[in-house]
């Protein structure tokens, strides 16, 4: 359960920069124990600042905010939790769990089958706490040099 000072709402066009800030902060602070410095540097090299706009306009991103500050976000696609990131200094407050719950609920609005997620190595146990099971491994390529970022394929029945 999230503290009463935190609210969750759909993202809008004005949130693009804040979403990017959360995404970068989360990767920098929470992924450093599982990914190399080179991987972290490449993470956003080939990703434009407006990469969230389409999902925002399709109403596929929800934000957790406190006093107007974006602390985390979840982005969904049909059948998938695509992204879920929380600021490093906001971890442990129930924000990730609440965003995941909302993401699952929204995916279930249009799907009755399994929900998938590509979990970062540091987030695998988080997803497992909410019933996701590991079904495989995969990788993403990032940056000019196409640096490999290993991920875990997860599924929720």
Tab-separated table of C-alpha atoms in Angstrom:
chain	number	residue	atom	x	y	z
A	1	UNK	CA	0.000	0.000	0.000
A	2	UNK	CA	1.358	3.401	-0.959
A	3	UNK	CA	1.382	6.320	1.470
A	4	UNK	CA	-1.646	8.652	1.197
A	5	UNK	CA	0.635	11.473	-0.004
A	6	UNK	CA	1.262	9.591	-3.264
A	7	UNK	CA	-1.267	9.625	-6.076
A	8	UNK	CA	-1.398	7.705	-9.340
A	9	UNK	CA	-2.668	9.236	-12.557
A	10	UNK	CA	-2.403	8.810	-16.322
A	11	UNK	CA	0.538	10.627	-17.884
A	12	UNK	CA	0.056	13.606	-20.188
A	13	UNK	CA	2.262	15.378	-22.735
A	14	UNK	CA	3.652	17.700	-20.051
A	15	UNK	CA	5.147	14.683	-18.238
A	16	UNK	CA	7.620	13.579	-20.934
A	17	UNK	CA	10.684	15.156	-19.296
A	18	UNK	CA	9.738	13.900	-15.821
A	19	UNK	CA	9.236	10.362	-17.096
A	20	UNK	CA	12.658	10.490	-18.752
A	21	UNK	CA	14.214	11.784	-15.521
A	22	UNK	CA	12.683	8.915	-13.513
A	23	UNK	CA	13.754	6.363	-16.102
A	24	UNK	CA	17.380	7.579	-16.144
A	25	UNK	CA	17.565	7.931	-12.351
A	26	UNK	CA	16.184	4.445	-11.809
A	27	UNK	CA	18.604	2.847	-14.257
A	28	UNK	CA	21.580	4.786	-12.852
A	29	UNK	CA	20.832	4.060	-9.201
A	30	UNK	CA	19.074	0.681	-9.154
A	31	UNK	CA	20.748	-1.151	-12.034
A	32	UNK	CA	24.370	-0.353	-11.177
A	33	UNK	CA	24.739	-3.512	-9.082
A	34	UNK	CA	23.756	-5.771	-11.996
A	35	UNK	CA	25.069	-4.004	-15.100
A	36	UNK	CA	28.480	-2.658	-16.042
A	37	UNK	CA	29.340	1.014	-16.318
A	38	UNK	CA	29.562	0.590	-20.089
A	39	UNK	CA	26.056	-0.896	-20.216
A	40	UNK	CA	24.660	1.924	-18.075
A	41	UNK	CA	26.289	4.560	-20.290
A	42	UNK	CA	24.836	2.973	-23.446
A	43	UNK	CA	21.334	2.577	-21.991
A	44	UNK	CA	19.914	5.856	-23.304
A	45	UNK	CA	22.372	6.703	-26.109
A	46	UNK	CA	20.041	5.663	-28.908
A	47	UNK	CA	16.795	6.619	-27.237
A	48	UNK	CA	15.185	9.963	-28.084
A	49	UNK	CA	13.745	12.157	-25.309
A	50	UNK	CA	10.310	11.908	-26.902
A	51	UNK	CA	10.230	8.087	-26.745
A	52	UNK	CA	7.308	8.214	-24.290
A	53	UNK	CA	5.002	10.474	-26.325
A	54	UNK	CA	3.200	7.789	-28.315
A	55	UNK	CA	2.454	5.714	-25.200
A	56	UNK	CA	1.251	8.820	-23.352
A	57	UNK	CA	-1.125	9.726	-26.165
A	58	UNK	CA	-2.392	6.143	-26.272
A	59	UNK	CA	-2.993	6.340	-22.483
A	60	UNK	CA	-0.584	3.508	-21.741
A	61	UNK	CA	1.529	5.234	-19.048
A	62	UNK	CA	0.540	5.904	-15.417
A	63	UNK	CA	2.581	7.933	-12.966
A	64	UNK	CA	3.030	7.898	-9.218
A	65	UNK	CA	3.467	11.462	-7.963
A	66	UNK	CA	3.988	13.185	-4.648
A	67	UNK	CA	3.618	16.953	-4.319
A	68	UNK	CA	3.824	17.265	-8.103
A	69	UNK	CA	7.052	15.239	-8.397
A	70	UNK	CA	6.993	12.084	-10.527
A	71	UNK	CA	8.403	9.199	-8.475
A	72	UNK	CA	7.712	6.310	-10.840
A	73	UNK	CA	5.849	5.142	-13.907
A	74	UNK	CA	4.465	2.040	-15.567
A	75	UNK	CA	3.984	1.648	-19.312
A	76	UNK	CA	1.886	-1.144	-20.773
A	77	UNK	CA	1.216	-2.693	-24.157
A	78	UNK	CA	-1.409	-5.288	-24.966
A	79	UNK	CA	-0.436	-8.329	-22.904
A	80	UNK	CA	2.713	-6.733	-21.501
A	81	UNK	CA	4.164	-4.627	-18.726
A	82	UNK	CA	6.621	-2.790	-20.967
A	83	UNK	CA	8.381	-0.504	-18.492
A	84	UNK	CA	8.197	-0.006	-14.748
A	85	UNK	CA	10.695	2.333	-13.127
A	86	UNK	CA	10.855	4.086	-9.747
A	87	UNK	CA	13.318	6.752	-8.623
A	88	UNK	CA	16.093	5.282	-6.515
A	89	UNK	CA	15.250	7.440	-3.496
A	90	UNK	CA	11.574	6.379	-3.652
A	91	UNK	CA	12.135	2.605	-3.526
A	92	UNK	CA	10.635	0.798	-0.544
A	93	UNK	CA	7.503	2.941	-0.299
A	94	UNK	CA	5.168	0.598	-2.199
A	95	UNK	CA	5.251	2.671	-5.381
A	96	UNK	CA	6.548	-0.078	-7.663
A	97	UNK	CA	3.992	-2.551	-6.356
A	98	UNK	CA	1.127	-0.117	-6.823
A	99	UNK	CA	2.237	0.773	-10.344
A	100	UNK	CA	2.558	-2.921	-11.194
A	101	UNK	CA	-0.916	-3.596	-9.782
A	102	UNK	CA	-2.368	-0.819	-11.940
A	103	UNK	CA	-0.462	-2.019	-14.994
A	104	UNK	CA	-1.728	-5.581	-14.517
A	105	UNK	CA	-5.270	-4.300	-14.009
A	106	UNK	CA	-5.136	-2.228	-17.211
A	107	UNK	CA	-3.678	-5.112	-19.241
A	108	UNK	CA	-6.368	-7.447	-17.853
A	109	UNK	CA	-9.028	-4.962	-19.044
A	110	UNK	CA	-8.295	-6.138	-22.593
A	111	UNK	CA	-6.617	-9.537	-22.154
A	112	UNK	CA	-7.442	-12.778	-20.395
A	113	UNK	CA	-4.183	-14.673	-21.030
A	114	UNK	CA	-0.712	-14.406	-19.566
A	115	UNK	CA	0.952	-11.045	-19.020
A	116	UNK	CA	4.608	-10.768	-19.959
A	117	UNK	CA	7.409	-8.507	-18.782
A	118	UNK	CA	11.095	-8.194	-19.570
A	119	UNK	CA	12.571	-7.730	-16.122
A	120	UNK	CA	15.943	-6.130	-15.633
A	121	UNK	CA	18.282	-8.402	-13.692
A	122	UNK	CA	17.889	-6.316	-10.551
A	123	UNK	CA	14.062	-6.441	-10.797
A	124	UNK	CA	13.534	-10.180	-11.178
A	125	UNK	CA	12.762	-10.798	-7.501
A	126	UNK	CA	10.416	-7.789	-7.470
A	127	UNK	CA	8.302	-9.328	-10.243
A	128	UNK	CA	8.422	-12.738	-8.547
A	129	UNK	CA	6.934	-11.199	-5.396
A	130	UNK	CA	3.867	-10.353	-7.468
A	131	UNK	CA	3.445	-13.802	-8.989
A	132	UNK	CA	5.495	-13.500	-12.177
A	133	UNK	CA	7.527	-16.568	-13.125
A	134	UNK	CA	10.780	-16.657	-15.075
A	135	UNK	CA	10.231	-18.202	-18.501
A	136	UNK	CA	13.542	-17.397	-20.189
A	137	UNK	CA	16.330	-14.931	-20.829
A	138	UNK	CA	16.753	-12.331	-23.510
A	139	UNK	CA	18.761	-9.221	-24.199
A	140	UNK	CA	18.300	-5.712	-25.507
A	141	UNK	CA	20.839	-3.827	-27.592
A	142	UNK	CA	21.535	-0.223	-26.640
A	143	UNK	CA	23.776	2.603	-27.740
A	144	UNK	CA	25.835	3.333	-30.810
A	145	UNK	CA	27.864	0.180	-30.239
A	146	UNK	CA	24.773	-1.952	-29.608
A	147	UNK	CA	25.829	-2.985	-26.111
A	148	UNK	CA	23.972	-6.049	-24.837
A	149	UNK	CA	21.674	-5.591	-21.814
A	150	UNK	CA	20.570	-8.959	-20.388
A	151	UNK	CA	16.985	-9.233	-19.147
A	152	UNK	CA	14.738	-11.958	-17.763
A	153	UNK	CA	11.538	-12.935	-19.562
A	154	UNK	CA	8.745	-13.084	-16.985
A	155	UNK	CA	5.133	-14.189	-17.197
A	156	UNK	CA	2.060	-13.872	-14.986
A	157	UNK	CA	-0.826	-16.262	-15.552
